[in-house]
C-alpha cells in the first residue's frame, strides 16, 4: 500500500538535509548546496532563508567564490543555535553529571573520564587505520570515515603547497559537528584527549587550530605530512587554482 507523505514532512526533511550539509561542509555557498543535494537554486534559497530566520545558520563571505563583478559569494555556517539543534538533550544531562563528578572527585576525575571515553573510540579506530597502511593521507581518510560514522561530520582537505618543505604542508581535518560540544565548552579535557588520540592514531604530532567548543564554526586539526625531497619532486605544473586554506 502506498502511503502519501505530506508536503510539509518532505519540506522538513529537506530542510534537515540542508542543515546537515552546512554542518558537514560549511562555509558553503547556496550554489554548492544545490549541486550537492540535487535541489533547485530557488528551493535552496528558500530553505536558507527559513534557517536564517530561525537563527540556525549565519552568513559569511566565501574566500573562494565570487558572483557578479567579483563580489564575494555568500557562504553559510551553523550558528550556535544550529549546533544546539543537532545536539541531543543527553548532552545537557552529561554536563550536569560532569559537574557533579568534578565537585565530588576533583577535576582530575573529569580528565580521566575524558581519556577513557576517547580511548574507547581510539581502540575501535585503531584497526581501521592499521588497514589503511602507513601513508598519512590514507590514515586520515580512514579516520574521517570513522568519525563521520560516529556523528562528527568529518572532512579532510590538503593545505600548503605539495612537495614544499614548509612545516605547514599537510592535511586539515575538520569536524563539523561534535556530539559532546556542549560538555566540551565547560570541560576542554575532552578536546585535549581527542587531540592526543589523533596524534597516536595518525603517528604524527597534530595541532588543534579551532574547536566548536570555543565558538568556532568547525573543529580544525592540522595533520603534518612528510615533505617530498627536492630530488624526487615532480616537475611543477602551472595551475590557476589557489591552495586551500
PDB file of C-alpha atoms in Angstrom:
ATOM      1  CA  UNK A   1       0.000   0.000   0.000  1.00  0.00           C
ATOM      2  CA  UNK A   2       1.373   3.402  -0.989  1.00  0.00           C
ATOM      3  CA  UNK A   3       1.264   5.999   1.746  1.00  0.00           C
ATOM      4  CA  UNK A   4       1.479   9.608   0.640  1.00  0.00           C
ATOM      5  CA  UNK A   5       3.930  11.772   2.550  1.00  0.00           C
ATOM      6  CA  UNK A   6       2.586  15.196   3.486  1.00  0.00           C
ATOM      7  CA  UNK A   7       4.334  18.082   1.669  1.00  0.00           C
ATOM      8  CA  UNK A   8       5.257  19.705   4.980  1.00  0.00           C
ATOM      9  CA  UNK A   9       7.029  16.489   6.054  1.00  0.00           C
ATOM     10  CA  UNK A  10       9.080  16.402   2.845  1.00  0.00           C
ATOM     11  CA  UNK A  11       9.866  20.101   3.301  1.00  0.00           C
ATOM     12  CA  UNK A  12      11.077  19.450   6.851  1.00  0.00           C
ATOM     13  CA  UNK A  13      13.260  16.542   5.743  1.00  0.00           C
ATOM     14  CA  UNK A  14      14.844  18.663   3.016  1.00  0.00           C
ATOM     15  CA  UNK A  15      15.492  21.463   5.488  1.00  0.00           C
ATOM     16  CA  UNK A  16      17.226  18.958   7.768  1.00  0.00           C
ATOM     17  CA  UNK A  17      19.379  17.796   4.829  1.00  0.00           C
ATOM     18  CA  UNK A  18      20.401  21.383   4.115  1.00  0.00           C
ATOM     19  CA  UNK A  19      21.238  21.979   7.787  1.00  0.00           C
ATOM     20  CA  UNK A  20      23.272  18.761   7.966  1.00  0.00           C
ATOM     21  CA  UNK A  21      25.165  19.647   4.775  1.00  0.00           C
ATOM     22  CA  UNK A  22      26.059  23.059   6.194  1.00  0.00           C
ATOM     23  CA  UNK A  23      27.249  21.320   9.365  1.00  0.00           C
ATOM     24  CA  UNK A  24      29.500  18.996   7.375  1.00  0.00           C
ATOM     25  CA  UNK A  25      30.839  21.384   4.732  1.00  0.00           C
ATOM     26  CA  UNK A  26      30.377  24.943   5.959  1.00  0.00           C
ATOM     27  CA  UNK A  27      31.273  27.571   4.964  1.00  0.00           C
ATOM     28  CA  UNK A  28      29.338  26.510   1.859  1.00  0.00           C
ATOM     29  CA  UNK A  29      27.567  28.549  -0.816  1.00  0.00           C
ATOM     30  CA  UNK A  30      23.969  28.176  -1.962  1.00  0.00           C
ATOM     31  CA  UNK A  31      25.140  27.069  -5.415  1.00  0.00           C
ATOM     32  CA  UNK A  32      27.269  24.278  -3.957  1.00  0.00           C
ATOM     33  CA  UNK A  33      24.429  23.170  -1.689  1.00  0.00           C
ATOM     34  CA  UNK A  34      22.054  22.963  -4.652  1.00  0.00           C
ATOM     35  CA  UNK A  35      24.555  20.905  -6.657  1.00  0.00           C
ATOM     36  CA  UNK A  36      25.462  18.546  -3.814  1.00  0.00           C
ATOM     37  CA  UNK A  37      21.877  17.929  -2.688  1.00  0.00           C
ATOM     38  CA  UNK A  38      20.319  17.793  -6.143  1.00  0.00           C
ATOM     39  CA  UNK A  39      17.976  20.711  -5.412  1.00  0.00           C
ATOM     40  CA  UNK A  40      16.990  23.739  -7.446  1.00  0.00           C
ATOM     41  CA  UNK A  41      18.509  27.109  -6.622  1.00  0.00           C
ATOM     42  CA  UNK A  42      15.121  28.595  -5.562  1.00  0.00           C
ATOM     43  CA  UNK A  43      14.485  25.632  -3.233  1.00  0.00           C
ATOM     44  CA  UNK A  44      17.884  26.035  -1.575  1.00  0.00           C
ATOM     45  CA  UNK A  45      17.396  29.779  -1.155  1.00  0.00           C
ATOM     46  CA  UNK A  46      14.000  29.175   0.458  1.00  0.00           C
ATOM     47  CA  UNK A  47      15.471  26.756   2.985  1.00  0.00           C
ATOM     48  CA  UNK A  48      18.413  29.046   3.680  1.00  0.00           C
ATOM     49  CA  UNK A  49      16.054  31.942   4.339  1.00  0.00           C
ATOM     50  CA  UNK A  50      13.993  29.804   6.719  1.00  0.00           C
ATOM     51  CA  UNK A  51      17.080  28.547   8.545  1.00  0.00           C
ATOM     52  CA  UNK A  52      18.449  32.085   8.825  1.00  0.00           C
ATOM     53  CA  UNK A  53      15.130  33.384  10.170  1.00  0.00           C
ATOM     54  CA  UNK A  54      15.183  30.585  12.741  1.00  0.00           C
ATOM     55  CA  UNK A  55      18.697  31.650  13.762  1.00  0.00           C
ATOM     56  CA  UNK A  56      20.178  28.243  12.877  1.00  0.00           C
ATOM     57  CA  UNK A  57      22.716  29.458  10.301  1.00  0.00           C
ATOM     58  CA  UNK A  58      24.898  32.527   9.812  1.00  0.00           C
ATOM     59  CA  UNK A  59      26.249  34.184   6.667  1.00  0.00           C
ATOM     60  CA  UNK A  60      29.837  34.967   5.829  1.00  0.00           C
ATOM     61  CA  UNK A  61      31.736  35.868   2.672  1.00  0.00           C
ATOM     62  CA  UNK A  62      33.276  32.943   0.835  1.00  0.00           C
ATOM     63  CA  UNK A  63      37.010  33.244   0.277  1.00  0.00           C
ATOM     64  CA  UNK A  64      36.925  31.113  -2.888  1.00  0.00           C
ATOM     65  CA  UNK A  65      33.737  32.042  -4.758  1.00  0.00           C
ATOM     66  CA  UNK A  66      32.580  35.221  -6.430  1.00  0.00           C
ATOM     67  CA  UNK A  67      29.422  36.364  -8.119  1.00  0.00           C
ATOM     68  CA  UNK A  68      28.680  39.228 -10.420  1.00  0.00           C
ATOM     69  CA  UNK A  69      31.521  41.668 -10.856  1.00  0.00           C
ATOM     70  CA  UNK A  70      33.927  39.982  -8.497  1.00  0.00           C
ATOM     71  CA  UNK A  71      31.647  40.320  -5.496  1.00  0.00           C
ATOM     72  CA  UNK A  72      32.224  37.607  -2.877  1.00  0.00           C
ATOM     73  CA  UNK A  73      29.506  34.961  -2.789  1.00  0.00           C
ATOM     74  CA  UNK A  74      27.730  34.369   0.485  1.00  0.00           C
ATOM     75  CA  UNK A  75      28.611  31.191   2.340  1.00  0.00           C
ATOM     76  CA  UNK A  76      26.818  29.642   5.295  1.00  0.00           C
ATOM     77  CA  UNK A  77      27.862  28.072   8.585  1.00  0.00           C
ATOM     78  CA  UNK A  78      25.897  26.824  11.567  1.00  0.00           C
ATOM     79  CA  UNK A  79      25.172  29.303  14.337  1.00  0.00           C
ATOM     80  CA  UNK A  80      25.376  28.326  17.996  1.00  0.00           C
ATOM     81  CA  UNK A  81      21.642  27.626  17.875  1.00  0.00           C
ATOM     82  CA  UNK A  82      22.183  25.439  14.812  1.00  0.00           C
ATOM     83  CA  UNK A  83      24.754  23.332  16.605  1.00  0.00           C
ATOM     84  CA  UNK A  84      22.427  23.004  19.573  1.00  0.00           C
ATOM     85  CA  UNK A  85      19.642  21.871  17.248  1.00  0.00           C
ATOM     86  CA  UNK A  86      21.826  18.931  16.251  1.00  0.00           C
ATOM     87  CA  UNK A  87      22.744  18.135  19.837  1.00  0.00           C
ATOM     88  CA  UNK A  88      20.971  15.592  21.961  1.00  0.00           C
ATOM     89  CA  UNK A  89      19.246  16.550  25.211  1.00  0.00           C
ATOM     90  CA  UNK A  90      21.501  13.947  26.802  1.00  0.00           C
ATOM     91  CA  UNK A  91      24.420  16.338  26.278  1.00  0.00           C
ATOM     92  CA  UNK A  92      22.933  18.690  28.869  1.00  0.00           C
ATOM     93  CA  UNK A  93      22.477  15.796  31.272  1.00  0.00           C
ATOM     94  CA  UNK A  94      26.087  14.746  30.659  1.00  0.00           C
ATOM     95  CA  UNK A  95      27.305  18.240  31.552  1.00  0.00           C
ATOM     96  CA  UNK A  96      25.421  18.137  34.825  1.00  0.00           C
ATOM     97  CA  UNK A  97      26.914  14.728  35.587  1.00  0.00           C
ATOM     98  CA  UNK A  98      30.432  16.024  34.845  1.00  0.00           C
ATOM     99  CA  UNK A  99      29.923  18.969  37.166  1.00  0.00           C
ATOM    100  CA  UNK A 100      28.894  16.573  39.901  1.00  0.00           C
ATOM    101  CA  UNK A 101      31.917  14.356  39.196  1.00  0.00           C
ATOM    102  CA  UNK A 102      34.286  17.335  39.371  1.00  0.00           C
ATOM    103  CA  UNK A 103      32.726  18.522  42.631  1.00  0.00           C
ATOM    104  CA  UNK A 104      32.857  15.092  44.242  1.00  0.00           C
ATOM    105  CA  UNK A 105      36.155  13.721  42.929  1.00  0.00           C
ATOM    106  CA  UNK A 106      38.065  16.733  41.574  1.00  0.00           C
ATOM    107  CA  UNK A 107      38.998  17.930  38.085  1.00  0.00           C
ATOM    108  CA  UNK A 108      41.383  15.008  37.654  1.00  0.00           C
ATOM    109  CA  UNK A 109      38.415  12.657  37.609  1.00  0.00           C
ATOM    110  CA  UNK A 110      36.912  14.514  34.651  1.00  0.00           C
ATOM    111  CA  UNK A 111      40.223  14.297  32.781  1.00  0.00           C
ATOM    112  CA  UNK A 112      40.455  10.555  33.412  1.00  0.00           C
ATOM    113  CA  UNK A 113      36.866  10.091  32.278  1.00  0.00           C
ATOM    114  CA  UNK A 114      37.529  12.059  29.079  1.00  0.00           C
ATOM    115  CA  UNK A 115      40.629   9.993  28.357  1.00  0.00           C
ATOM    116  CA  UNK A 116      38.728   6.760  28.975  1.00  0.00           C
ATOM    117  CA  UNK A 117      35.862   7.810  26.701  1.00  0.00           C
ATOM    118  CA  UNK A 118      38.158   8.877  23.867  1.00  0.00           C
ATOM    119  CA  UNK A 119      40.267   5.784  24.495  1.00  0.00           C
ATOM    120  CA  UNK A 120      37.300   3.594  23.599  1.00  0.00           C
ATOM    121  CA  UNK A 121      36.961   5.373  20.250  1.00  0.00           C
ATOM    122  CA  UNK A 122      40.707   5.095  19.707  1.00  0.00           C
ATOM    123  CA  UNK A 123      40.628   1.340  20.240  1.00  0.00           C
ATOM    124  CA  UNK A 124      37.801   0.944  17.723  1.00  0.00           C
ATOM    125  CA  UNK A 125      39.503   3.149  15.147  1.00  0.00           C
ATOM    126  CA  UNK A 126      42.991   1.664  15.519  1.00  0.00           C
ATOM    127  CA  UNK A 127      42.221  -1.452  13.463  1.00  0.00           C
ATOM    128  CA  UNK A 128      40.703   0.572  10.608  1.00  0.00           C
ATOM    129  CA  UNK A 129      43.668   2.916  10.446  1.00  0.00           C
ATOM    130  CA  UNK A 130      46.097  -0.010  10.580  1.00  0.00           C
ATOM    131  CA  UNK A 131      44.423  -1.455   7.487  1.00  0.00           C
ATOM    132  CA  UNK A 132      44.942   1.881   5.724  1.00  0.00           C
ATOM    133  CA  UNK A 133      48.721   1.388   5.888  1.00  0.00           C
ATOM    134  CA  UNK A 134      51.497   3.822   6.737  1.00  0.00           C
ATOM    135  CA  UNK A 135      50.570   6.662   4.372  1.00  0.00           C
ATOM    136  CA  UNK A 136      49.375   9.631   6.422  1.00  0.00           C
ATOM    137  CA  UNK A 137      46.782  10.677   3.861  1.00  0.00           C
ATOM    138  CA  UNK A 138      45.242   7.219   3.745  1.00  0.00           C
ATOM    139  CA  UNK A 139      45.137   7.072   7.525  1.00  0.00           C
ATOM    140  CA  UNK A 140      43.421  10.480   7.668  1.00  0.00           C
ATOM    141  CA  UNK A 141      40.823   9.237   5.167  1.00  0.00           C
ATOM    142  CA  UNK A 142      40.161   6.210   7.362  1.00  0.00           C
ATOM    143  CA  UNK A 143      39.847   8.440  10.433  1.00  0.00           C
ATOM    144  CA  UNK A 144      37.421  10.745   8.590  1.00  0.00           C
ATOM    145  CA  UNK A 145      35.225   7.782   7.681  1.00  0.00           C
ATOM    146  CA  UNK A 146      35.211   6.511  11.265  1.00  0.00           C
ATOM    147  CA  UNK A 147      34.469   9.935  12.751  1.00  0.00           C
ATOM    148  CA  UNK A 148      31.644  10.600  10.292  1.00  0.00           C
ATOM    149  CA  UNK A 149      30.089   7.241  11.126  1.00  0.00           C
ATOM    150  CA  UNK A 150      30.062   8.291  14.789  1.00  0.00           C
ATOM    151  CA  UNK A 151      28.350  11.619  14.106  1.00  0.00           C
ATOM    152  CA  UNK A 152      31.295  14.048  13.885  1.00  0.00           C
ATOM    153  CA  UNK A 153      30.585  15.129  10.251  1.00  0.00           C
ATOM    154  CA  UNK A 154      34.288  14.922   9.394  1.00  0.00           C
ATOM    155  CA  UNK A 155      36.045  16.042   6.210  1.00  0.00           C
ATOM    156  CA  UNK A 156      39.678  16.491   5.142  1.00  0.00           C
ATOM    157  CA  UNK A 157      41.422  18.798   2.704  1.00  0.00           C
ATOM    158  CA  UNK A 158      45.077  19.359   1.779  1.00  0.00           C
ATOM    159  CA  UNK A 159      46.787  22.555   2.895  1.00  0.00           C
ATOM    160  CA  UNK A 160      50.085  24.091   1.817  1.00  0.00           C
ATOM    161  CA  UNK A 161      51.996  23.529  -1.398  1.00  0.00           C
ATOM    162  CA  UNK A 162      52.523  19.858  -2.373  1.00  0.00           C
ATOM    163  CA  UNK A 163      56.192  18.954  -2.264  1.00  0.00           C
ATOM    164  CA  UNK A 164      57.097  22.029  -0.266  1.00  0.00           C
ATOM    165  CA  UNK A 165      59.474  21.793   2.667  1.00  0.00           C
ATOM    166  CA  UNK A 166      57.234  24.182   4.575  1.00  0.00           C
ATOM    167  CA  UNK A 167      56.243  22.880   8.012  1.00  0.00           C
ATOM    168  CA  UNK A 168      52.683  23.953   7.194  1.00  0.00           C
ATOM    169  CA  UNK A 169      52.237  21.416   4.400  1.00  0.00           C
ATOM    170  CA  UNK A 170      49.746  18.790   5.453  1.00  0.00           C
ATOM    171  CA  UNK A 171      46.079  17.952   5.816  1.00  0.00           C
ATOM    172  CA  UNK A 172      43.349  19.912   7.522  1.00  0.00           C
ATOM    173  CA  UNK A 173      40.974  17.586   9.358  1.00  0.00           C
ATOM    174  CA  UNK A 174      37.620  19.234  10.040  1.00  0.00           C
ATOM    175  CA  UNK A 175      34.729  18.123  12.238  1.00  0.00           C
ATOM    176  CA  UNK A 176      31.501  19.971  11.513  1.00  0.00           C
ATOM    177  CA  UNK A 177      29.655  18.525  14.483  1.00  0.00           C
ATOM    178  CA  UNK A 178      30.642  17.309  17.930  1.00  0.00           C
ATOM    179  CA  UNK A 179      28.248  15.099  19.919  1.00  0.00           C
ATOM    180  CA  UNK A 180      29.770  16.390  23.179  1.00  0.00           C
ATOM    181  CA  UNK A 181      30.187  20.028  22.143  1.00  0.00           C
ATOM    182  CA  UNK A 182      28.049  21.375  24.971  1.00  0.00           C
ATOM    183  CA  UNK A 183      30.031  19.477  27.593  1.00  0.00           C
ATOM    184  CA  UNK A 184      33.365  20.335  25.960  1.00  0.00           C
ATOM    185  CA  UNK A 185      32.637  24.055  26.299  1.00  0.00           C
ATOM    186  CA  UNK A 186      32.914  23.667  30.036  1.00  0.00           C
ATOM    187  CA  UNK A 187      35.336  20.735  30.106  1.00  0.00           C
ATOM    188  CA  UNK A 188      38.132  21.171  27.498  1.00  0.00           C
ATOM    189  CA  UNK A 189      39.614  17.902  28.710  1.00  0.00           C
ATOM    190  CA  UNK A 190      37.531  16.211  26.002  1.00  0.00           C
ATOM    191  CA  UNK A 191      39.181  18.271  23.236  1.00  0.00           C
ATOM    192  CA  UNK A 192      42.646  17.637  24.689  1.00  0.00           C
ATOM    193  CA  UNK A 193      42.066  13.891  24.950  1.00  0.00           C
ATOM    194  CA  UNK A 194      40.752  13.730  21.376  1.00  0.00           C
ATOM    195  CA  UNK A 195      43.749  15.646  20.004  1.00  0.00           C
ATOM    196  CA  UNK A 196      46.170  13.307  21.773  1.00  0.00           C
ATOM    197  CA  UNK A 197      44.283  10.302  20.389  1.00  0.00           C
ATOM    198  CA  UNK A 198      44.515  11.681  16.837  1.00  0.00           C
ATOM    199  CA  UNK A 199      48.289  12.024  17.240  1.00  0.00           C
ATOM    200  CA  UNK A 200      48.602   8.410  18.341  1.00  0.00           C
ATOM    201  CA  UNK A 201      46.276   7.091  15.638  1.00  0.00           C
ATOM    202  CA  UNK A 202      47.970   9.001  12.820  1.00  0.00           C
ATOM    203  CA  UNK A 203      51.513   8.523  14.087  1.00  0.00           C
ATOM    204  CA  UNK A 204      52.335  12.251  13.844  1.00  0.00           C
ATOM    205  CA  UNK A 205      52.032  15.193  16.214  1.00  0.00           C
ATOM    206  CA  UNK A 206      48.826  17.007  15.236  1.00  0.00           C
ATOM    207  CA  UNK A 207      47.817  20.524  16.244  1.00  0.00           C
ATOM    208  CA  UNK A 208      44.301  21.633  17.130  1.00  0.00           C
ATOM    209  CA  UNK A 209      43.640  25.004  15.490  1.00  0.00           C
ATOM    210  CA  UNK A 210      39.971  25.621  16.276  1.00  0.00           C
ATOM    211  CA  UNK A 211      37.116  23.995  18.150  1.00  0.00           C
ATOM    212  CA  UNK A 212      33.348  24.181  18.177  1.00  0.00           C
ATOM    213  CA  UNK A 213      33.544  24.327  21.957  1.00  0.00           C
ATOM    214  CA  UNK A 214      35.435  27.633  21.731  1.00  0.00           C
ATOM    215  CA  UNK A 215      32.873  29.173  19.379  1.00  0.00           C
ATOM    216  CA  UNK A 216      34.422  28.331  16.008  1.00  0.00           C
ATOM    217  CA  UNK A 217      32.137  27.024  13.272  1.00  0.00           C
ATOM    218  CA  UNK A 218      34.143  23.807  12.928  1.00  0.00           C
ATOM    219  CA  UNK A 219      36.802  21.828  14.802  1.00  0.00           C
ATOM    220  CA  UNK A 220      40.037  22.037  12.820  1.00  0.00           C
ATOM    221  CA  UNK A 221      43.104  19.862  13.329  1.00  0.00           C
ATOM    222  CA  UNK A 222      46.316  20.272  11.331  1.00  0.00           C
ATOM    223  CA  UNK A 223      47.978  16.995  10.371  1.00  0.00           C
ATOM    224  CA  UNK A 224      51.534  17.448   9.015  1.00  0.00           C
ATOM    225  CA  UNK A 225      52.640  15.272   6.108  1.00  0.00           C
ATOM    226  CA  UNK A 226      56.244  14.420   5.198  1.00  0.00           C
ATOM    227  CA  UNK A 227      57.837  16.792   2.715  1.00  0.00           C
ATOM    228  CA  UNK A 228      58.947  15.245  -0.574  1.00  0.00           C
ATOM    229  CA  UNK A 229      62.760  15.513  -1.030  1.00  0.00           C
ATOM    230  CA  UNK A 230      63.723  18.046  -3.711  1.00  0.00           C
ATOM    231  CA  UNK A 231      65.418  15.373  -5.861  1.00  0.00           C
ATOM    232  CA  UNK A 232      62.233  13.338  -6.086  1.00  0.00           C
ATOM    233  CA  UNK A 233      59.732  16.150  -6.553  1.00  0.00           C
ATOM    234  CA  UNK A 234      57.818  16.082  -9.854  1.00  0.00           C
ATOM    235  CA  UNK A 235      58.165  18.966 -12.286  1.00  0.00           C
ATOM    236  CA  UNK A 236      55.901  21.798 -11.225  1.00  0.00           C
ATOM    237  CA  UNK A 237      52.734  22.215 -13.255  1.00  0.00           C
ATOM    238  CA  UNK A 238      51.282  25.683 -13.641  1.00  0.00           C
ATOM    239  CA  UNK A 239      47.870  25.900 -12.053  1.00  0.00           C
ATOM    240  CA  UNK A 240      45.344  28.679 -11.730  1.00  0.00           C
ATOM    241  CA  UNK A 241      43.845  27.192  -8.606  1.00  0.00           C
ATOM    242  CA  UNK A 242      44.888  28.540  -5.236  1.00  0.00           C
ATOM    243  CA  UNK A 243      45.724  26.205  -2.401  1.00  0.00           C
ATOM    244  CA  UNK A 244      43.081  25.502   0.200  1.00  0.00           C
ATOM    245  CA  UNK A 245      43.448  27.213   3.495  1.00  0.00           C
TER     246      UNK A 245
END
